[in-house]
XYZ file of C-alpha atoms in Angstrom:
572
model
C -21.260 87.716 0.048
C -23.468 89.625 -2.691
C -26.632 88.479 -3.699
C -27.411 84.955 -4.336
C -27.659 84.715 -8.357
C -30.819 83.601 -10.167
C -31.110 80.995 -13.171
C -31.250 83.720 -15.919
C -34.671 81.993 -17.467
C -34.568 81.186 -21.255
C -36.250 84.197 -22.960
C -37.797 83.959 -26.951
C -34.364 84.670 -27.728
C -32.767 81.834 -26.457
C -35.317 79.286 -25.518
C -38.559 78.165 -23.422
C -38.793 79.352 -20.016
C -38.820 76.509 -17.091
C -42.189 77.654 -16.079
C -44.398 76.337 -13.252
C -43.510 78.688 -11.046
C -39.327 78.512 -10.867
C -38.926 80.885 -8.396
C -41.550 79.347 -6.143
C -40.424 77.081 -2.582
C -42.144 73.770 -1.542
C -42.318 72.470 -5.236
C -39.715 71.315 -7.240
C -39.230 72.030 -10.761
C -39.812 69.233 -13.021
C -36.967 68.700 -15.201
C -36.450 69.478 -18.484
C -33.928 67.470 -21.359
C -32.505 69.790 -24.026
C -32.736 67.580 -27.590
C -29.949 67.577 -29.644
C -31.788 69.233 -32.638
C -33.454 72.173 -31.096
C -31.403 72.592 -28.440
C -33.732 73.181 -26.105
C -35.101 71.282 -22.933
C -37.950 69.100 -22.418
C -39.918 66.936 -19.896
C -38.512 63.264 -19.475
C -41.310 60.500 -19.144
C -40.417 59.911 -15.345
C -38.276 61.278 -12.872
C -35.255 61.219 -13.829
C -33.865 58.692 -11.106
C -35.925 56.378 -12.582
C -35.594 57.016 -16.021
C -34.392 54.028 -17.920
C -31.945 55.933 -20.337
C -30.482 57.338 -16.992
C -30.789 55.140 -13.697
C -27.241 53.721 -13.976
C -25.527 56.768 -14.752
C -24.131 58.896 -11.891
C -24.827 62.765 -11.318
C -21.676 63.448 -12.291
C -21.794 61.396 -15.654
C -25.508 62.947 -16.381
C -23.855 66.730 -15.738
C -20.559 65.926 -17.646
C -23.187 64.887 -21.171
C -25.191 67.403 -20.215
C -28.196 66.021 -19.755
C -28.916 67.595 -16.769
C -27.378 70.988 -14.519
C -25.678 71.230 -11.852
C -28.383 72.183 -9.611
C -30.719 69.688 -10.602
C -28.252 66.919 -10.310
C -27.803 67.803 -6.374
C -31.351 67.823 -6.145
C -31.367 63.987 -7.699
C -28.648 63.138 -4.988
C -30.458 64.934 -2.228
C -33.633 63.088 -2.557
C -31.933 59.495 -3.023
C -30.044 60.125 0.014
C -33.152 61.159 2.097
C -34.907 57.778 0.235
C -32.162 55.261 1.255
C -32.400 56.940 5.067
C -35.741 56.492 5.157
C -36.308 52.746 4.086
C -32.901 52.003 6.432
C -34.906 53.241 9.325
C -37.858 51.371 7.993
C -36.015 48.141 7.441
C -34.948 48.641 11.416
C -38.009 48.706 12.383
C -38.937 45.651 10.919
C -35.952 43.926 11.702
C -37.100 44.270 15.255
C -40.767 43.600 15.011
C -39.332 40.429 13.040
C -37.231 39.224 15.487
C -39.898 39.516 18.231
C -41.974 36.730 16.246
C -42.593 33.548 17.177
C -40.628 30.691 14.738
C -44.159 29.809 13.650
C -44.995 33.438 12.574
C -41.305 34.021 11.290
C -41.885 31.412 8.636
C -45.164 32.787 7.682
C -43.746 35.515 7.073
C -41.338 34.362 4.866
C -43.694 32.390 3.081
C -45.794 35.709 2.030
C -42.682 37.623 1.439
C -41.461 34.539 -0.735
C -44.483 34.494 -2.687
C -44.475 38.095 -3.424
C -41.271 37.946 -4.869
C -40.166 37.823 -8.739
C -37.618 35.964 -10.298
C -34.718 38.601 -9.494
C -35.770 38.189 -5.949
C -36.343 34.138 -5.832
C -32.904 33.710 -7.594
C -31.088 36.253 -5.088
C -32.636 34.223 -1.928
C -31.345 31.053 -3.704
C -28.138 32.359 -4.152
C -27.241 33.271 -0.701
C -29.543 30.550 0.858
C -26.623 28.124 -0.629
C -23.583 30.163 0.973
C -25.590 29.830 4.506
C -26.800 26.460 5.099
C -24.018 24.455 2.843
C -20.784 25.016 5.010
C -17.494 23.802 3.825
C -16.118 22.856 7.071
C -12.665 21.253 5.715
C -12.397 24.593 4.033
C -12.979 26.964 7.023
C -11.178 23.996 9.804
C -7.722 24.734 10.297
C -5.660 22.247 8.284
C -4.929 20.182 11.761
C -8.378 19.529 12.545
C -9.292 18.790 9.292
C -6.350 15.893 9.352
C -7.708 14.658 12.399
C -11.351 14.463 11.060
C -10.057 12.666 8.455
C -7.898 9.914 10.422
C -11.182 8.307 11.138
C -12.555 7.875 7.666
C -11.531 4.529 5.953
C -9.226 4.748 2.839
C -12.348 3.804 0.343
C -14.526 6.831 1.655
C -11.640 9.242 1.328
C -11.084 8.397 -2.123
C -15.223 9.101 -2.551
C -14.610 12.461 -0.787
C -11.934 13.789 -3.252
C -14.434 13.990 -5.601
C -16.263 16.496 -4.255
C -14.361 19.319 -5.119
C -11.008 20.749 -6.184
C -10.365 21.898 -2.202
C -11.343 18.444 -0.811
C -9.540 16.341 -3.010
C -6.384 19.137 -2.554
C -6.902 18.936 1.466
C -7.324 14.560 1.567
C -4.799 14.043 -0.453
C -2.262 16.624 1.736
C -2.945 13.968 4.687
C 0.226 12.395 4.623
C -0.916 9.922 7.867
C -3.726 8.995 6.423
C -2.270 7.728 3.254
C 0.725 5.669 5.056
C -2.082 4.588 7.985
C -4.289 3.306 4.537
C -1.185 1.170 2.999
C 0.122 -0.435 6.341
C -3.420 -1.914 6.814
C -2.563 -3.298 3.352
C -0.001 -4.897 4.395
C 2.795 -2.148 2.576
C 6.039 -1.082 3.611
C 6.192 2.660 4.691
C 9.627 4.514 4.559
C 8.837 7.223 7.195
C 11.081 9.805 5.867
C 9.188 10.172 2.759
C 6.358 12.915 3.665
C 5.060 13.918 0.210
C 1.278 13.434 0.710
C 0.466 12.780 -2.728
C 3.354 10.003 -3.078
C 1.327 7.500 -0.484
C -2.086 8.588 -2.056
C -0.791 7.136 -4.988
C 1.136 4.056 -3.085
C -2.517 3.552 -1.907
C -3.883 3.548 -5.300
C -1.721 0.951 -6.246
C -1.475 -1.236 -2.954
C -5.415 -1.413 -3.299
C -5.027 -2.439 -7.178
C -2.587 -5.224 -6.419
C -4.511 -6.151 -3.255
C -7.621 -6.840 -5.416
C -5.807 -8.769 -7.849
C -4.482 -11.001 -4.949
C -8.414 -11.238 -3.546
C -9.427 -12.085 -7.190
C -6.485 -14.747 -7.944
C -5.315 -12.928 -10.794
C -2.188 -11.246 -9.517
C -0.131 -14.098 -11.601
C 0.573 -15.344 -14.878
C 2.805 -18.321 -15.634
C 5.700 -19.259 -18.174
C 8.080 -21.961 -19.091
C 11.911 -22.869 -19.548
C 12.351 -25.369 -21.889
C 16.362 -26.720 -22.161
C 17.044 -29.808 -20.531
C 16.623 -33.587 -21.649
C 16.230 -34.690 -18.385
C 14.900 -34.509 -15.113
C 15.511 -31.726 -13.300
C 15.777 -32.020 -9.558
C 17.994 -29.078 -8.507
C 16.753 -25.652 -8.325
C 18.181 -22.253 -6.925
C 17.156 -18.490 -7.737
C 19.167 -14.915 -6.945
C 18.991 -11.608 -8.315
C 16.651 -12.396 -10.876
C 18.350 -15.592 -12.618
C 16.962 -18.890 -12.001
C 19.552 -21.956 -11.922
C 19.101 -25.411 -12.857
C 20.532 -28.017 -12.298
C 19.679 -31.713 -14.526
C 20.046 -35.022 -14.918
C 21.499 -34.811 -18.273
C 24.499 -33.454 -16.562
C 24.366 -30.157 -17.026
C 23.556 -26.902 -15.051
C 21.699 -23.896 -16.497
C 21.386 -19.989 -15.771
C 18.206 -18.641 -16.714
C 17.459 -14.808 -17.205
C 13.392 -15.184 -15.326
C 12.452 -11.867 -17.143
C 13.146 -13.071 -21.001
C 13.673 -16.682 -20.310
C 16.959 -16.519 -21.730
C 19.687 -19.005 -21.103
C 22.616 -17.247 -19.642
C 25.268 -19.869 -19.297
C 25.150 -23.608 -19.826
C 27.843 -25.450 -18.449
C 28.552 -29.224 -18.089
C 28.598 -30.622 -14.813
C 27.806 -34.008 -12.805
C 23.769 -34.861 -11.783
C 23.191 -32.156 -9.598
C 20.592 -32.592 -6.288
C 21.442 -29.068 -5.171
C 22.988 -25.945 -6.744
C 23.634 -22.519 -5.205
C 25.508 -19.541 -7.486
C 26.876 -16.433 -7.390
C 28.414 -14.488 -10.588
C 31.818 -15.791 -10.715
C 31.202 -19.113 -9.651
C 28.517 -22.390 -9.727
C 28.488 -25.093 -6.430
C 26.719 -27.943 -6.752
C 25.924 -31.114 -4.832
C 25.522 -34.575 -6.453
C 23.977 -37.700 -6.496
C 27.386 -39.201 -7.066
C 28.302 -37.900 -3.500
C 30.276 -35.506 -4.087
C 30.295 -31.512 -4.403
C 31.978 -29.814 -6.936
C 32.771 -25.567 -7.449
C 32.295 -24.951 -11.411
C 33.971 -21.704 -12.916
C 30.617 -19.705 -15.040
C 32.839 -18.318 -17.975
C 35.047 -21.398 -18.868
C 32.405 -23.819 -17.603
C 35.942 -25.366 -15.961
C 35.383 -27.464 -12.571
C 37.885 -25.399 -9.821
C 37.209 -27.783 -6.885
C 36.005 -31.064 -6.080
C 35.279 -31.916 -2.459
C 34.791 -35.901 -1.300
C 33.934 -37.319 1.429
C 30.401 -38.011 2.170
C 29.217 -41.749 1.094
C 26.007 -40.904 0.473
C 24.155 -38.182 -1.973
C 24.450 -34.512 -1.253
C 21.109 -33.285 -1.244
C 21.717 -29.604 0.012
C 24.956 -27.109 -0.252
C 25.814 -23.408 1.027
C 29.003 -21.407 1.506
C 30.505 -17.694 2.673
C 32.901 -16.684 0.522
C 33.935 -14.159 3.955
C 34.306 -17.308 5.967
C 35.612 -19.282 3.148
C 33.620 -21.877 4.084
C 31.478 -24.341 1.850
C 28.902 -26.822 4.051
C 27.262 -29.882 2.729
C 23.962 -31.953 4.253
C 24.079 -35.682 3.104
C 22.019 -38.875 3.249
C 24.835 -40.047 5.313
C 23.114 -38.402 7.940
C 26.001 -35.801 8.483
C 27.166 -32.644 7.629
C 30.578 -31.829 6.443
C 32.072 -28.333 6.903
C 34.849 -27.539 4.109
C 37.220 -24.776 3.333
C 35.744 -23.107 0.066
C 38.872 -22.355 -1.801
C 41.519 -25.605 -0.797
C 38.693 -28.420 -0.898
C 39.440 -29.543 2.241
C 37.246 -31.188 4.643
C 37.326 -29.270 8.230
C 35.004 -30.971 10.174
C 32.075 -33.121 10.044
C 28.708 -33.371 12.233
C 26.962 -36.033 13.227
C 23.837 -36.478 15.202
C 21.370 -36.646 12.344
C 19.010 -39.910 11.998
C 18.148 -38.990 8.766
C 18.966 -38.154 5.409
C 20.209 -34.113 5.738
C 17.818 -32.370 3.308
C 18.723 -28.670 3.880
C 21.874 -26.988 5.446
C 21.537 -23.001 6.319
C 24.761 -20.861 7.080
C 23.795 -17.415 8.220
C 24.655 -14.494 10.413
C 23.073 -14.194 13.819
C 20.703 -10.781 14.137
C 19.850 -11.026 17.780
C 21.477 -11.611 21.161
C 21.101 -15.581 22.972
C 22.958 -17.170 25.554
C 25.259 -19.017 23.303
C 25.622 -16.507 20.663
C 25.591 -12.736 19.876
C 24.835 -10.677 17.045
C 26.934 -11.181 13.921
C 28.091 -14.602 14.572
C 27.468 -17.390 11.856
C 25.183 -20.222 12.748
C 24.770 -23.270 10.526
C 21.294 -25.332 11.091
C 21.029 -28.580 9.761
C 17.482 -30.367 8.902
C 16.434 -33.740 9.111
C 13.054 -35.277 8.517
C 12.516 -34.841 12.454
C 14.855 -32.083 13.506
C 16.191 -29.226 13.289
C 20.191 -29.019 14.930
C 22.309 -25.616 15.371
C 25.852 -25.692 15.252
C 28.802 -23.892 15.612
C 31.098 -22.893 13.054
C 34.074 -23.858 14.793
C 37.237 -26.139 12.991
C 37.494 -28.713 16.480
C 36.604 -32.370 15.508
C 33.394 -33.484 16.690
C 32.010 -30.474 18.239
C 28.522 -30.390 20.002
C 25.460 -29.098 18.801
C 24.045 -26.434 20.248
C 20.561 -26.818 20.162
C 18.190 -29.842 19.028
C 14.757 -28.246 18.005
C 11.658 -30.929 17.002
C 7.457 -30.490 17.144
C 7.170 -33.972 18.503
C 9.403 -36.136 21.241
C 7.973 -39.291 19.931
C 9.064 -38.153 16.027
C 5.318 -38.553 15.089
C 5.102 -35.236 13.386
C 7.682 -35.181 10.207
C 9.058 -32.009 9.081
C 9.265 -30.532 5.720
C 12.078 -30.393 3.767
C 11.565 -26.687 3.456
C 13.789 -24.397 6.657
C 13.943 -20.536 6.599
C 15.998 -18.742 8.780
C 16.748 -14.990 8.415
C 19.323 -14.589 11.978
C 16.151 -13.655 14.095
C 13.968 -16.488 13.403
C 13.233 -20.223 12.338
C 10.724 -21.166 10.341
C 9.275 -24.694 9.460
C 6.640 -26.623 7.829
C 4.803 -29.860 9.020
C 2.128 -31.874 8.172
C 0.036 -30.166 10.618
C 1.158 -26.440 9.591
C 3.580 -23.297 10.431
C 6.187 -23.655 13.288
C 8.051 -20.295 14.206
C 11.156 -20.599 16.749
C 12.455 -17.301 18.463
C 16.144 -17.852 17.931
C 17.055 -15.906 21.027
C 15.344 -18.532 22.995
C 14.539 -21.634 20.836
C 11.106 -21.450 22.572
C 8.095 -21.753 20.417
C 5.589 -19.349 22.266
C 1.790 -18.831 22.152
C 1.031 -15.650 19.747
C -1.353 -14.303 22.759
C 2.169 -13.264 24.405
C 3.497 -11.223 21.840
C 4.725 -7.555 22.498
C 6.342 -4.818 20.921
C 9.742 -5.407 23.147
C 9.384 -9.141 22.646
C 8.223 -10.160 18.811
C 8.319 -13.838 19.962
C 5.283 -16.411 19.016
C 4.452 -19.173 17.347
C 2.171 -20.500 14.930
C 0.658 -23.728 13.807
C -2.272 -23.234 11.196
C -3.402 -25.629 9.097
C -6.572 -24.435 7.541
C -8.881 -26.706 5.551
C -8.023 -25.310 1.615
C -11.243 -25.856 0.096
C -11.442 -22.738 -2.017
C -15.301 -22.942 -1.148
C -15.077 -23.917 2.448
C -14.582 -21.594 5.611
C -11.848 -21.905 7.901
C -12.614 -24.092 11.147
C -10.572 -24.227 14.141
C -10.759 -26.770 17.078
C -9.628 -28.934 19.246
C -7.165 -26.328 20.883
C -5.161 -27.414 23.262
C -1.664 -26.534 24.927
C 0.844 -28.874 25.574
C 3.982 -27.325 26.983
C 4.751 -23.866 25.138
C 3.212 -25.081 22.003
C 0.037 -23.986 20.772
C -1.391 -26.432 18.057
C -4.242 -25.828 15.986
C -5.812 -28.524 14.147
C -8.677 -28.879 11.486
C -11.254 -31.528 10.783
C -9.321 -32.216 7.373
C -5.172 -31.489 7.437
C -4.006 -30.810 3.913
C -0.577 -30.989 3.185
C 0.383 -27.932 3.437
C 4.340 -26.998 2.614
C 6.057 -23.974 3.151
C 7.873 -21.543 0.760
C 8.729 -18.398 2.306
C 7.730 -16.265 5.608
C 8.471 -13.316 6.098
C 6.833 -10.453 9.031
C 3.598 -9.620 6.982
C 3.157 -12.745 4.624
C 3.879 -16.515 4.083
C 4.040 -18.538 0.762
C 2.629 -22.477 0.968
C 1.602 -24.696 -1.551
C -0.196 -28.112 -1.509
C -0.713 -30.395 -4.486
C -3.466 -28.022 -6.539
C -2.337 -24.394 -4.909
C 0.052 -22.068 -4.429
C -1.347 -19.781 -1.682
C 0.020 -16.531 -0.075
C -1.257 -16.022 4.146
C -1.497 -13.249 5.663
C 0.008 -12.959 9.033
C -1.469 -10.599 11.227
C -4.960 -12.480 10.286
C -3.696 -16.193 9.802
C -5.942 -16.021 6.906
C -5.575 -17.106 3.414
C -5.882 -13.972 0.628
C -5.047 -16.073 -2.751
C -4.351 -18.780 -4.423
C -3.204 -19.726 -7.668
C -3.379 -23.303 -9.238
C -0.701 -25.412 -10.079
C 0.290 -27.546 -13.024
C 1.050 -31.681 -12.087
C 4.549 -30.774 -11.084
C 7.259 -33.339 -10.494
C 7.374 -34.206 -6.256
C 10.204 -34.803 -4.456
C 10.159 -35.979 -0.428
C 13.479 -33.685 -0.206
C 12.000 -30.673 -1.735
C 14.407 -29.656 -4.716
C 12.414 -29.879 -6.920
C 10.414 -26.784 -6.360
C 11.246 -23.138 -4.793
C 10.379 -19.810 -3.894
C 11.425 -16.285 -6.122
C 11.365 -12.941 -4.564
C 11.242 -12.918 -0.888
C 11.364 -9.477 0.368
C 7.634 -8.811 -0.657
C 7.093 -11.475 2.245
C 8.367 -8.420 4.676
C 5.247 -6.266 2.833
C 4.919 -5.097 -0.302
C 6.023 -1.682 -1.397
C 4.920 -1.285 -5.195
C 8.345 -1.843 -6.146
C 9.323 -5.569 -5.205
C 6.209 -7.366 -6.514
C 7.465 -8.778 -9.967
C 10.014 -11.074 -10.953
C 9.118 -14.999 -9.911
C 7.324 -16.110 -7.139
C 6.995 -20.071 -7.376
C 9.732 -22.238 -9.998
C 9.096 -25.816 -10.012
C 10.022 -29.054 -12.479
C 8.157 -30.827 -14.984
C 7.529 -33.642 -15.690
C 8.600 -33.313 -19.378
C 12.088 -31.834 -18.064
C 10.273 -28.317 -18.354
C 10.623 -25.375 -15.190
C 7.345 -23.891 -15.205
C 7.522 -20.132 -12.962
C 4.667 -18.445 -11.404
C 5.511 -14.368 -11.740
C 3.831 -10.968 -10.543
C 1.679 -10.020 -13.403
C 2.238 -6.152 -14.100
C -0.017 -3.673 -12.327
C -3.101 -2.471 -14.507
């Protein structure tokens, strides 16, 4: 291969010579820097690995400026390889004589180490100490476990742990079952098929605002409708628009939201009223109901027949049928569009304060599912007929709370085609209207949503609810209190019921029997037949959603011939 070639050294001519023995083995050649003015090279202060103008540049980058040769810069690489080989090997060996220590000894160990260390090291064993011992386990769980983890945190604490950090609050808030779980405890309606996560994190949000509000009485503010000259007894509310009906003989359509009057028409002293948007049907106290036209104010039909006044009225414009409840103690069934009485029931003892007509929603032994029902209410009792056009058919069923008529019912009767629903003195009835049986609420089941309820809680705002003296008689399960308010209902629905004494309107929850607010009422105008005062909205009853708590919630008269309304205050 020819003789190896020699570093030709630098002669007078061109430069110093390397000196120290070049030539010579088992010493290496300290190196020398050529300046830029002389061009010639010279000793660094240190080796040149650990020269600060040179310890982050690379051989190739100190060859390429020429601060060093070629030969030199191997050299450089050499002896940092054989460095970094030897403290490897070192570091295993005290890796293992570590590892054979006691836990005791370990951190003594540390301890000195720790306390020989500068800031570059302290700050290094910080960082790293953080990455070991503070785990992010919903970050490293797979996204199912971390769900199921979560299930068993309550709503309040979830919202605490979004604010830990962007992939928390990202992961909680991608829980769709947690979120839907959170607002069905609040009583909310869920709509299944929505599965967008963040949509029932923010349904939460808002169920818990509007929950709070109930818990603090301040989910309601009030207003007035100021029109009539005289008293006003009839009342009746749809779709937003409130209808009254006065003693200065004329009826009113109110728009709730603005308090606009609509229509005014002129009509006859109205006890009841019931409207659609064509059309106006009252019942009077001159005995009589009457069908009034809303755009001409004209009156289309007049039906007589009843010798006493007509305190309640309702029709099906499917059926074309119109029914009437009278102080006459009967109930007259009439065909909506000739006038024309059809048929009328007796068996009442009592002035007829509320007639129902509705479709049937489950399946009984004397009816099925779709078939209109009419129930009829008396002071004592509650009858169900059949809409039928034979003289002097039968009722089908007589329901009462007492055989010896010593419980008295309210005037107020809701019915949606599954159940009955009543107010007494004493508190809540509920009728299955499969079975007309009024069962304990220890037998309900998921097949079989059939109880009953009779809760009359003491209403002291200050005072805590006391039950006793339970006792069974029968099927019926009666609760009474030390002191029974009189307590009327409004509306009941599967999660909550409206009632209202003579300071309070209140709103119960169900599934606890427990009242959640109240809200006071002005000295409004009473009535033993319950006109005078009514329910808005009822589908909130069925649980809120965030959509169906405004509009009204309580209308009743004044005494000045003023309808003062209770309404959903806006959320926050």
């Amino acid at each position: 291969r020819g003789p190896e070639v020699q570093p030709r050294p630098l002669g007078a001519a061109g430069g110093e010579t390397r000196g120290d023995d070049a030539g010579s083995t088992g010493s290496r050649s300290p190196v020398r820097l050529r300046t830029p003015s002389s061009g010639r090279w010279s000793r660094p202060p240190g080796p040149l690995w650990l020269s600060g103008a040179h310890e982050d540049k690379s051989c190739h980058q100190l060859i390429k400026t020429g601060c060093v040769r070629p030969d030199e810069a191997f050299g450089k690489f050499f002896h940092n390889l054989m460095e970094r080989k030897d403290f490897e090997t070192w570091l295993d060996n005290i890796s293992v004589t570590f590892l054979s220590l006691t836990d005791l000894q370990k951190n003594e160990t540390l301890d000195h180490l720790i306390s020989l260390s500068g800031a570059v090291q302290l700050r290094h064993l910080s960082n790293n100490l953080e990455t070991l011992l503070k785990r992010d386990f919903l970050k490293l769980l797979p996204l199912e476990l971390s769900f199921y983890l979560l299930k068993w945190l309550d709503p309040q604490t979830l919202l605490t742990c979004c604010l830990v950090s962007k992939q928390w609050n990202k992961v909680i808030s991608a829980c769709t079952e947690v979120w839907q779980t959170a607002c069905k405890n609040l009583g909310w309606q869920i709509d299944d098929s929505v599965q967008d996560a963040l949509h029932w994190k923010k349904v939460y949000l808002k169920a818990i605002l509007r929950m709070k509000q109930l818990e603090d009485h301040e989910a309601f503010e009030t207003s007035s409708l100021i029109g009539h000259s005289a008293r006003v007894y009839a009342l009746y509310y749809k779709d937003g628009l409130l209808c009254t009906g006065s003693d200065d003989l004329s009826a009113k359509l109110w728009d709730v939201s603005t308090g606009q009057c609509v229509y005014g028409i002129q009509t006859h002293t109205c006890a009841a009223v019931k409207f659609d948007e064509q059309k106006l049907v009252t019942g009077s106290f001159d005995n009589t109901v009457a069908c009034w036209e809303w755009s001409s104010g004209a009156r289309t039909q007049h039906f007589r027949g009843h010798t006493g006044a007509v305190f309640s009225v309702d029709y099906n414009d499917e059926l074309d049928i119109l029914v009437s409840g009278s102080a006459d103690f009967t109930v007259k069934v009439w065909a909506l569009s000739a006038g024309t009485c059809l048929n009328t029931l007796t068996g009442h003892t009592e002035w007829v304060t509320k007639v129902v007509l509705q479709k049937c929603k489950v399946k009984s032994l004397l009816h099925s599912p779709g078939d209109y029902i009419l129930l009829s209410a008396d002071k004592y009792e509650i009858k169900i007929w059949p809409i039928g056009r034979e003289i002097n058919c039968k009722c089908l069923k007589t329901l009462s709370v007492s055989e010896d008529r010593s419980i008295c019912l309210q005037p107020r009767l809701h019915f949606d085609g599954k159940y009955i629903v009543c107010s007494s003195a004493l508190g809540l009835y509920q009728w299955d209207f499969a079975s007309y049986d009024i069962l304990s609420s220890e037998v309900i089941s998921v097949e079989e949503f059939v109880f009953a309820m009779l809760i009359a809680p003491r209403l002291c705002p200050l005072a805590d609810i006391y039950l006793s003296d339970l006792y069974v008689l029968g099927i019926v399960m009666v609760i009474k209190t030390p002191e029974i308010a009189n307590l009327a209902l409004l509306g009941f629905g599967d999660v909550f019921a409206l009632l209202f004494d003579n300071r309070y309107l209140y709103i119960m929850d169900l599934r606890t029997e427990s009242l959640i607010s109240r809200w006071p009422l002005p000295e409004y105008r009473k009535s033993k037949r319950g006109s005078s005062f009514l329910a808005g909205e009822a589908s909130w009853l069925n649980g809120l959603d965030g959509h169906n708590d405004t509009g009204l919630v309580f209308a009743t008269s004044m005494p000045d011939h003023s309808i003062h309304l209770v309404l959903w205050k806006e959320h926050g």
